[in-house]
Coordinates of C-alpha atoms in Angstrom, one line a residue:
Chain A
K1 CA 25.7 41.3 55.6
Q2 CA 26.6 42.5 52.1
E3 CA 26.0 46.2 51.4
V4 CA 26.5 48.0 48.1
T5 CA 27.0 51.6 47.9
Q6 CA 27.1 53.8 44.8
I7 CA 28.6 57.3 44.6
P8 CA 27.5 59.8 43.4
A9 CA 23.7 59.4 43.7
A10 CA 23.3 61.7 40.8
L11 CA 25.5 63.3 38.2
S12 CA 24.9 65.9 35.5
V13 CA 27.7 66.5 32.9
P14 CA 28.1 68.2 29.5
E15 CA 28.2 66.0 26.5
G16 CA 31.7 64.7 25.6
E17 CA 33.1 64.4 29.2
N18 CA 34.7 61.3 30.5
L19 CA 33.2 60.2 33.7
V20 CA 33.6 57.7 36.5
L21 CA 30.9 56.0 38.5
N22 CA 31.9 54.4 41.8
C23 CA 30.6 51.2 43.5
S24 CA 31.8 49.8 46.8
F25 CA 30.8 46.6 48.6
T26 CA 31.5 45.4 52.1
D27 CA 32.0 41.7 51.7
S28 CA 34.7 40.7 49.2
A29 CA 33.3 37.1 48.9
I30 CA 31.6 37.6 45.6
Y31 CA 31.3 35.5 42.4
N32 CA 31.0 38.5 40.1
L33 CA 30.0 42.1 39.9
Q34 CA 27.7 43.5 37.2
W35 CA 26.9 47.0 36.0
F36 CA 23.5 47.6 34.6
R37 CA 21.7 50.5 32.9
Q38 CA 18.0 51.3 33.5
D39 CA 16.1 53.9 31.6
P40 CA 13.0 55.5 33.3
G41 CA 10.1 53.0 33.6
K42 CA 12.1 50.4 31.7
G43 CA 13.8 47.1 32.6
L44 CA 17.5 46.4 33.0
T45 CA 20.2 46.3 30.4
S46 CA 23.4 44.4 31.4
L47 CA 26.5 46.4 30.5
L48 CA 29.4 44.6 31.9
L49 CA 30.0 41.6 34.1
I50 CA 33.4 41.1 35.8
Q51 CA 34.1 37.7 37.3
S52 CA 35.8 37.7 40.8
S53 CA 39.1 36.6 39.2
Q54 CA 39.1 39.4 36.6
R55 CA 40.3 43.0 37.0
E56 CA 38.4 44.7 34.3
Q57 CA 36.1 44.4 31.4
T58 CA 35.6 46.6 28.4
S59 CA 32.7 47.2 25.9
G60 CA 32.9 50.1 23.5
R61 CA 33.1 53.3 25.5
L62 CA 32.6 51.5 28.7
N63 CA 35.3 50.1 31.0
A64 CA 34.6 48.6 34.4
S65 CA 37.3 47.7 36.9
L66 CA 37.2 45.5 39.9
D67 CA 39.4 45.5 43.0
K68 CA 37.8 42.8 45.1
S69 CA 40.3 43.1 48.0
S70 CA 39.3 46.7 48.6
G71 CA 35.6 46.1 47.7
R72 CA 35.5 48.7 44.9
S73 CA 34.4 48.8 41.3
T74 CA 34.4 51.8 38.9
L75 CA 32.6 52.2 35.6
Y76 CA 34.3 54.6 33.2
I77 CA 32.3 56.1 30.4
A78 CA 34.4 57.8 27.7
A79 CA 33.1 60.7 25.6
S80 CA 29.7 60.8 27.2
Q81 CA 26.6 61.3 24.9
P82 CA 23.0 62.4 25.7
G83 CA 21.9 58.8 25.0
D84 CA 24.0 57.7 28.0
S85 CA 21.5 59.4 30.3
A86 CA 20.0 56.8 32.5
T87 CA 20.4 55.2 36.0
Y88 CA 23.4 53.0 36.4
L89 CA 23.2 50.2 38.8
C90 CA 26.0 48.0 40.4
A91 CA 25.2 44.6 41.8
V92 CA 27.4 41.9 43.3
Y93 CA 26.6 38.3 43.2
N94 CA 27.0 35.6 45.8
R95 CA 24.0 33.2 45.6
K96 CA 22.0 36.2 44.9
L97 CA 22.4 39.8 43.6
I98 CA 22.8 42.6 46.0
W99 CA 22.1 45.9 44.5
G100 CA 23.3 49.5 45.0
L101 CA 20.8 52.3 44.8
G102 CA 22.3 53.5 41.5
T103 CA 23.7 56.7 40.0
S104 CA 21.3 58.8 38.0
L105 CA 23.3 60.2 35.1
A106 CA 22.2 63.2 32.9
V107 CA 24.4 64.0 29.9
N108 CA 23.4 67.5 28.6
P109 CA 23.8 68.3 24.9
Chain B
G1 CA 22.8 37.1 24.0
A2 CA 20.2 35.3 26.2
V3 CA 16.8 36.7 26.1
V4 CA 14.2 36.8 28.9
S5 CA 10.6 37.8 28.2
Q6 CA 7.8 38.9 30.6
H7 CA 4.1 39.0 30.0
P8 CA 2.2 41.2 30.4
S9 CA 4.4 44.3 30.1
W10 CA 1.8 46.3 32.1
V11 CA -1.5 45.4 33.7
I12 CA -4.2 47.4 35.5
C13 CA -6.5 45.4 37.9
K14 CA -9.1 46.1 40.5
S15 CA -8.4 45.7 44.2
G16 CA -9.1 42.2 45.3
T17 CA -8.4 40.4 42.1
S18 CA -5.4 38.2 41.2
V19 CA -2.8 38.9 38.6
K20 CA -0.4 36.4 37.0
I21 CA 2.9 37.5 35.5
E22 CA 5.0 35.2 33.3
C23 CA 8.7 35.1 32.9
R24 CA 10.2 33.0 30.1
S25 CA 13.8 32.3 29.1
L26 CA 13.6 32.2 25.3
D27 CA 16.8 30.6 24.2
F28 CA 18.2 28.9 27.3
Q29 CA 17.1 26.8 30.2
A30 CA 17.2 28.2 33.6
T31 CA 17.0 26.1 36.7
T32 CA 16.8 29.3 38.8
M33 CA 14.8 32.4 38.2
F34 CA 14.5 35.5 40.5
W35 CA 11.6 37.8 41.1
Y36 CA 12.2 41.4 42.0
R37 CA 10.1 44.5 42.7
Q38 CA 11.0 48.1 42.3
F39 CA 9.3 51.1 43.7
P40 CA 9.8 54.5 42.1
K41 CA 13.3 55.9 42.4
Q42 CA 14.4 52.9 44.4
S43 CA 16.6 50.0 43.6
L44 CA 15.5 46.4 43.0
M45 CA 14.3 44.4 45.9
L46 CA 14.6 40.6 45.6
M47 CA 11.3 38.9 46.5
A48 CA 12.0 35.3 45.9
T49 CA 14.2 32.7 44.2
S50 CA 12.4 30.3 42.0
N51 CA 13.9 26.9 41.4
E52 CA 12.5 24.5 38.8
G53 CA 10.7 21.6 40.4
S54 CA 10.8 22.8 44.0
K55 CA 9.2 25.4 46.2
A56 CA 10.4 29.0 45.8
T57 CA 12.6 30.6 48.6
Y58 CA 11.1 33.9 49.8
E59 CA 13.1 36.8 51.2
Q60 CA 12.3 37.9 54.7
G61 CA 9.2 40.1 54.8
V62 CA 7.7 38.7 51.5
E63 CA 4.3 37.0 52.0
K64 CA 4.5 33.7 50.2
D65 CA 0.7 33.2 50.3
K66 CA 0.3 36.5 48.6
F67 CA 3.0 36.3 46.0
L68 CA 2.7 32.7 44.6
I69 CA 5.5 31.5 42.5
N70 CA 5.5 28.5 40.3
H71 CA 8.6 27.4 38.3
A72 CA 6.8 24.9 36.1
S73 CA 9.6 24.2 33.6
L74 CA 13.1 25.1 32.8
T75 CA 11.9 28.1 30.7
L76 CA 8.9 29.4 32.6
S77 CA 8.3 30.9 36.0
T78 CA 5.1 32.6 37.0
L79 CA 4.3 35.2 39.8
T80 CA 0.8 35.5 40.9
V81 CA -0.2 38.5 43.1
T82 CA -3.3 37.3 44.9
S83 CA -6.0 39.6 46.3
A84 CA -4.1 42.6 45.0
H85 CA -4.2 45.9 46.8
P86 CA -3.1 49.3 45.7
E87 CA 0.1 49.0 47.8
D88 CA 1.0 46.1 45.5
S89 CA 1.3 48.5 42.6
S90 CA 4.9 48.3 41.5
F91 CA 7.3 47.4 38.8
Y92 CA 8.0 43.6 38.8
I93 CA 11.1 42.3 37.2
C94 CA 12.3 38.7 36.7
S95 CA 15.6 37.3 35.9
A96 CA 16.8 33.9 34.7
Q97 CA 20.1 32.5 35.7
W98 CA 22.5 30.8 33.4
G99 CA 25.8 29.4 34.4
Q100 CA 28.3 26.7 34.5
G101 CA 31.5 25.9 36.1
G102 CA 31.0 28.5 38.9
S103 CA 30.4 31.3 36.5
Y104 CA 26.9 32.6 36.7
E105 CA 25.0 35.5 35.1
Q106 CA 21.4 36.7 35.4
Y107 CA 19.5 37.9 32.4
F108 CA 16.6 40.2 33.1
G109 CA 13.2 40.5 31.6
P110 CA 11.8 43.9 30.6
G111 CA 9.6 44.2 33.7
T112 CA 5.8 44.3 34.3
R113 CA 4.1 47.5 35.6
L114 CA 1.3 46.5 37.9
T115 CA -1.3 49.1 38.9
V116 CA -3.9 48.2 41.4
T117 CA -7.0 50.5 41.5

């Protein structure tokens, strides 16, 4: 049974720091892995999708890597801003999405 | 990018009544849509997979007679919460799947906040 774990559960950093969010999964048989952002009381915003054959994806200040064999993905956020404050969710897909519990990020001005 | 809408965005209903939530893919056709619910400070829980033209597949522990799903067309799926009770109060999110050639991605609606009084 696929399980997705995100570490840390919560993170508070000063503005401008570079930071790394971690996601691990137990079954490497995945089609893809996605990182999402969720603001309080809101829906989901897809940030990056990495296909199983890919190693990383980049969008602006965000970079996500995937090591399928070790069951790990990281989301790197460069030069963090207060507007980055949100919950970041990782999900792996194999017929359906399996979700982590998320990392709650607070970037302080 | 692909857009998925949900209606209503929030609803308050009395206990015992039924509520219908619509999920639409606005600029693409989706043979498969998913319904999730999310409790405060928790991650998403998949409730069911909705396939156009066939019966939905429900996850273990989800009552199919209580949460009726109808995938009437390639752009519309509805979730009806029947005889709602306060414990059904939650955030309901749908997603529509687009993909080809083994590459799939889900696009999410903005969610519907249901409060049952």
